[in-house]
Amino acid sequence: MSLLHDLIFFENPIIWNDFGGTSGGFFGIVWQMAIWSIIVGLLVSVWLIYILIYFRHTDGDPDHEDSLKAGVFPHERGNARIEIAWTIAPLVLVSWLTLISLGPLDYMWDIDGQEADITIEVTAGQWFWSFGTPICNEENENGIYQKPVNFDECEKPTANPRGCLEIPHGAVVHFRLISNDVLHAFNFPELGIKQDVVPNLETLTWLDSGEFEAGQYSIWCAEYCGTEHSLMDADIFITEVA
C-alpha cells in the first residue's frame, strides 16, 4: 500500500470489528478517533484565526474594548454559559472516546475468562523472540502439543531467524511473556494489542486464531530495546490443520 493510501484509509485490527463498527464503517474506533480529531482541529484552528484577526493591533491603534490589562479581570464581559459549554463538551467527547476504546482493551485483558487450548512461553531478548514448546490443555502425552504433520513453515530455510511460530487455526492461545535482559513489548498489530515484556516479571496475553484468516503475520517489539530494536520481529503462521 502507498503512504497516501495508508493515511486516508484506516483499518481496524481484526478484534476491533466487534467494537464500534467494522474497519470500513464510519462508526469504527479508528474512524471515530480520526473524524473527531479533524473536527476539533478545525474548530480550534478557525477560532485561533478569528482571535488573531479580531484582536490584531498595530502601533497607534486604540485599545480594543476586550484587550487585556495587567491586574484587571473583565468580569462585566464574562459569559458563564460559554465557560460551562467549553468545559462540558470536551469532557463528553473524551469520555465517549475513552468508553469505546475500553471495549477491545477489556476483551484482551480478560485472560482468565479465555480457556486456553495451547499455552506458549515466549522469551524476548536483544534482539529476538524465542517460542517454547506449546503446552496443550487437553490430556495427552506429557501435555505436549502434538504438532500436525503439515506444520513446516518454521523449518523452511526462509524462516525468520529472529523468531518463528506456527499455531493451528481455530485455537485459543495463551502467551506467557518473559524477558531475559531489558524491557520489550510484544506487539501484534493485527490483534490490536501491545503487552510489555518485563525482566523478572511474567506477563500474559492471548489470541483466538479463529478470528484470523490462515496465513502469515508479524510480531514486533514496540518498546525501544537497543540498537537493533527496529529489526526485532518474528513470524507467526496460522495454519489449517490437515
Short mmCIF file of C-alpha atoms in Angstrom, two decimals:
data_model
loop_
_atom_site.label_atom_id
_atom_site.label_comp_id
_atom_site.label_asym_id
_atom_site.label_seq_id
_atom_site.Cartn_x
_atom_site.Cartn_y
_atom_site.Cartn_z
CA MET A 1 0.00 0.00 0.00
CA SER A 2 1.13 3.55 -0.68
CA LEU A 3 1.75 6.04 2.10
CA LEU A 4 -1.15 8.18 0.81
CA HIS A 5 -3.49 5.18 0.92
CA ASP A 6 -2.41 4.34 4.47
CA LEU A 7 -3.01 7.94 5.58
CA ILE A 8 -6.50 8.10 4.08
CA PHE A 9 -7.87 4.61 4.72
CA PHE A 10 -7.84 3.37 8.30
CA GLU A 11 -8.00 -0.34 9.05
CA ASN A 12 -9.00 -1.54 12.48
CA PRO A 13 -7.23 -4.54 14.00
CA ILE A 14 -9.36 -7.63 13.47
CA ILE A 15 -10.64 -7.93 17.03
CA TRP A 16 -11.90 -4.33 16.95
CA ASN A 17 -14.59 -5.22 14.42
CA ASP A 18 -16.99 -6.13 17.22
CA PHE A 19 -16.47 -2.80 18.98
CA GLY A 20 -17.96 0.29 17.40
CA GLY A 21 -18.31 -0.99 13.85
CA THR A 22 -16.07 -2.60 11.27
CA SER A 23 -12.87 -1.16 9.88
CA GLY A 24 -14.72 0.10 6.83
CA GLY A 25 -17.51 1.82 8.77
CA PHE A 26 -17.57 5.40 9.99
CA PHE A 27 -18.53 4.14 13.46
CA GLY A 28 -15.33 2.12 13.83
CA ILE A 29 -12.95 3.11 16.61
CA VAL A 30 -10.16 4.36 14.36
CA TRP A 31 -12.56 6.34 12.18
CA GLN A 32 -14.24 7.94 15.19
CA MET A 33 -10.89 8.96 16.62
CA ALA A 34 -9.79 10.40 13.27
CA ILE A 35 -13.05 12.20 12.48
CA TRP A 36 -13.38 13.81 15.91
CA SER A 37 -9.71 14.82 15.81
CA ILE A 38 -10.31 16.54 12.47
CA ILE A 39 -13.46 18.29 13.73
CA VAL A 40 -11.79 19.52 16.92
CA GLY A 41 -8.67 20.54 15.00
CA LEU A 42 -10.73 22.59 12.53
CA LEU A 43 -12.73 24.27 15.30
CA VAL A 44 -9.57 25.22 17.20
CA SER A 45 -7.85 26.47 14.02
CA VAL A 46 -10.84 28.60 12.99
CA TRP A 47 -11.11 30.03 16.50
CA LEU A 48 -7.40 30.89 16.59
CA ILE A 49 -7.60 32.61 13.19
CA TYR A 50 -10.66 34.57 14.36
CA ILE A 51 -8.85 35.67 17.54
CA LEU A 52 -5.76 36.71 15.57
CA ILE A 53 -7.87 38.89 13.27
CA TYR A 54 -10.26 40.25 15.91
CA PHE A 55 -7.53 41.26 18.34
CA ARG A 56 -4.92 42.38 15.82
CA HIS A 57 -3.22 45.54 16.94
CA THR A 58 -0.65 47.84 15.40
CA ASP A 59 1.13 50.86 16.76
CA GLY A 60 -1.22 53.81 17.08
CA ASP A 61 -4.44 51.77 17.24
CA PRO A 62 -6.72 52.47 20.21
CA ASP A 63 -7.05 49.69 22.77
CA HIS A 64 -9.80 47.21 21.98
CA GLU A 65 -12.65 47.07 24.49
CA ASP A 66 -11.75 43.45 25.21
CA SER A 67 -8.00 43.98 25.33
CA LEU A 68 -6.20 42.53 28.31
CA LYS A 69 -4.95 44.81 31.05
CA ALA A 70 -2.49 43.71 33.68
CA GLY A 71 -4.22 43.03 37.01
CA VAL A 72 -7.73 43.58 35.62
CA PHE A 73 -10.21 40.76 35.04
CA PRO A 74 -13.14 41.76 32.80
CA HIS A 75 -15.94 40.36 34.97
CA GLU A 76 -18.53 42.52 33.26
CA ARG A 77 -17.99 40.69 29.97
CA GLY A 78 -17.80 37.15 31.37
CA ASN A 79 -20.15 34.51 29.95
CA ALA A 80 -20.89 31.61 32.27
CA ARG A 81 -22.75 29.66 29.56
CA ILE A 82 -19.74 29.67 27.24
CA GLU A 83 -17.44 28.69 30.10
CA ILE A 84 -19.69 25.76 31.00
CA ALA A 85 -20.11 24.71 27.36
CA TRP A 86 -16.41 24.54 26.54
CA THR A 87 -15.80 22.63 29.76
CA ILE A 88 -18.58 20.06 29.34
CA ALA A 89 -18.29 19.48 25.56
CA PRO A 90 -14.64 18.27 25.61
CA LEU A 91 -15.38 16.20 28.73
CA VAL A 92 -18.26 14.42 26.97
CA LEU A 93 -16.19 13.82 23.83
CA VAL A 94 -13.17 12.46 25.71
CA SER A 95 -15.45 10.27 27.86
CA TRP A 96 -17.11 8.82 24.75
CA LEU A 97 -13.81 8.05 23.01
CA THR A 98 -12.50 6.50 26.22
CA LEU A 99 -15.62 4.34 26.52
CA ILE A 100 -15.41 2.90 23.00
CA SER A 101 -11.67 2.30 23.45
CA LEU A 102 -12.19 0.27 26.63
CA GLY A 103 -14.21 -2.40 24.78
CA PRO A 104 -11.34 -4.12 22.96
CA LEU A 105 -8.94 -3.48 25.85
CA ASP A 106 -11.26 -5.20 28.33
CA TYR A 107 -11.71 -8.04 25.85
CA MET A 108 -7.95 -8.59 25.58
CA TRP A 109 -7.31 -8.20 29.32
CA ASP A 110 -9.86 -10.89 30.19
CA ILE A 111 -7.23 -13.63 30.01
CA ASP A 112 -8.71 -15.71 32.82
CA GLY A 113 -12.04 -15.79 31.00
CA GLN A 114 -10.49 -17.38 27.91
CA GLU A 115 -9.80 -21.07 28.39
CA ALA A 116 -6.59 -21.88 26.53
CA ASP A 117 -6.24 -24.69 24.04
CA ILE A 118 -2.49 -24.08 23.89
CA THR A 119 -0.07 -22.21 26.17
CA ILE A 120 3.26 -20.98 24.82
CA GLU A 121 6.14 -19.42 26.74
CA VAL A 122 7.69 -16.52 24.85
CA THR A 123 11.15 -15.22 25.73
CA ALA A 124 12.27 -11.81 24.49
CA GLY A 125 15.93 -10.89 24.20
CA GLN A 126 18.14 -8.49 22.32
CA TRP A 127 17.05 -8.84 19.54
CA PHE A 128 14.97 -11.95 19.03
CA TRP A 129 11.81 -13.79 20.07
CA SER A 130 12.08 -17.36 21.33
CA PHE A 131 8.99 -19.58 21.49
CA GLY A 132 8.89 -22.55 23.85
CA THR A 133 7.26 -25.89 23.17
CA PRO A 134 3.46 -25.41 23.10
CA ILE A 135 1.65 -26.98 26.04
CA CYS A 136 -1.78 -28.43 25.35
CA ASN A 137 -4.57 -28.21 27.92
CA GLU A 138 -6.09 -31.46 26.77
CA GLU A 139 -4.89 -34.69 28.31
CA ASN A 140 -2.21 -36.27 26.16
CA GLU A 141 1.36 -37.44 26.44
CA ASN A 142 3.02 -35.10 28.99
CA GLY A 143 0.63 -32.35 27.95
CA ILE A 144 2.85 -31.55 24.96
CA TYR A 145 1.04 -30.24 21.90
CA GLN A 146 1.35 -32.71 19.07
CA LYS A 147 2.38 -30.69 16.04
CA PRO A 148 0.31 -31.51 12.94
CA VAL A 149 2.26 -33.09 10.11
CA ASN A 150 1.65 -30.14 7.77
CA PHE A 151 3.26 -27.62 10.15
CA ASP A 152 6.60 -26.95 8.46
CA GLU A 153 6.78 -23.17 7.88
CA CYS A 154 9.34 -22.61 10.65
CA GLU A 155 11.53 -25.42 9.34
CA LYS A 156 11.99 -23.88 5.92
CA PRO A 157 15.26 -22.10 5.00
CA THR A 158 13.26 -18.88 4.56
CA ALA A 159 12.03 -18.93 8.18
CA ASN A 160 12.70 -15.76 10.16
CA PRO A 161 15.90 -16.34 12.21
CA ARG A 162 14.75 -13.85 14.87
CA GLY A 163 11.66 -15.86 15.72
CA CYS A 164 9.09 -18.14 14.12
CA LEU A 165 5.95 -19.81 15.44
CA GLU A 166 3.23 -21.87 13.80
CA ILE A 167 -0.12 -22.35 15.51
CA PRO A 168 -3.35 -24.05 14.44
CA HIS A 169 -6.30 -22.11 13.11
CA GLY A 170 -9.26 -22.03 15.49
CA ALA A 171 -7.32 -22.33 18.76
CA VAL A 172 -7.22 -20.06 21.82
CA VAL A 173 -3.53 -19.49 22.53
CA HIS A 174 -2.14 -18.07 25.78
CA PHE A 175 1.30 -16.45 25.70
CA ARG A 176 3.41 -16.27 28.86
CA LEU A 177 5.93 -13.50 28.26
CA ILE A 178 9.32 -13.10 29.91
CA SER A 179 12.42 -11.02 29.14
CA ASN A 180 15.96 -12.19 29.72
CA ASP A 181 17.55 -8.73 29.51
CA VAL A 182 15.72 -5.40 29.08
CA LEU A 183 12.18 -4.13 28.65
CA HIS A 184 10.48 -5.25 25.42
CA ALA A 185 6.89 -5.19 24.17
CA PHE A 186 5.03 -8.00 22.41
CA ASN A 187 3.19 -6.16 19.63
CA PHE A 188 0.81 -7.95 17.29
CA PRO A 189 -0.59 -5.12 15.09
CA GLU A 190 -3.38 -7.18 13.54
CA LEU A 191 -4.51 -8.14 17.03
CA GLY A 192 -4.60 -4.52 18.15
CA ILE A 193 -2.75 -5.09 21.41
CA LYS A 194 0.68 -4.44 22.90
CA GLN A 195 1.88 -6.22 26.04
CA ASP A 196 5.05 -5.21 27.86
CA VAL A 197 7.64 -7.93 28.43
CA VAL A 198 9.38 -7.05 31.69
CA PRO A 199 12.58 -8.51 33.17
CA ASN A 200 11.91 -10.67 36.25
CA LEU A 201 8.14 -10.48 35.73
CA GLU A 202 5.85 -12.79 33.76
CA THR A 203 3.15 -11.03 31.77
CA LEU A 204 0.32 -12.59 29.79
CA THR A 205 -1.63 -12.07 26.60
CA TRP A 206 -3.70 -14.28 24.32
CA LEU A 207 -5.29 -14.62 20.92
CA ASP A 208 -8.04 -16.62 19.29
CA SER A 209 -6.53 -17.71 15.99
CA GLY A 210 -10.02 -18.47 14.70
CA GLU A 211 -10.61 -14.71 14.38
CA PHE A 212 -7.89 -14.51 11.75
CA GLU A 213 -7.57 -15.88 8.27
CA ALA A 214 -4.95 -18.58 7.91
CA GLY A 215 -1.67 -17.06 6.80
CA GLN A 216 1.49 -15.28 7.90
CA TYR A 217 1.53 -12.46 10.46
CA SER A 218 4.24 -10.47 12.19
CA ILE A 219 5.10 -9.69 15.80
CA TRP A 220 7.23 -6.66 16.59
CA CYS A 221 8.93 -5.22 19.62
CA ALA A 222 7.14 -1.96 20.42
CA GLU A 223 9.46 -0.81 23.22
CA TYR A 224 12.87 0.60 22.36
CA CYS A 225 15.40 -2.00 23.48
CA GLY A 226 18.70 -1.09 21.85
CA THR A 227 20.43 -0.53 18.55
CA GLU A 228 18.64 -3.32 16.64
CA HIS A 229 15.20 -2.68 18.09
CA SER A 230 13.68 -1.96 14.68
CA LEU A 231 14.80 -5.39 13.43
CA MET A 232 13.27 -7.36 16.31
CA ASP A 233 10.39 -9.10 14.58
CA ALA A 234 9.03 -12.63 14.43
CA ASP A 235 6.70 -14.52 12.11
CA ILE A 236 3.55 -16.26 13.27
CA PHE A 237 1.89 -18.67 10.88
CA ILE A 238 -1.74 -19.58 11.45
CA THR A 239 -2.25 -22.85 9.63
CA GLU A 240 -5.27 -25.01 8.98
CA VAL A 241 -4.75 -28.45 10.48
CA ALA A 242 -4.59 -31.04 7.70
#
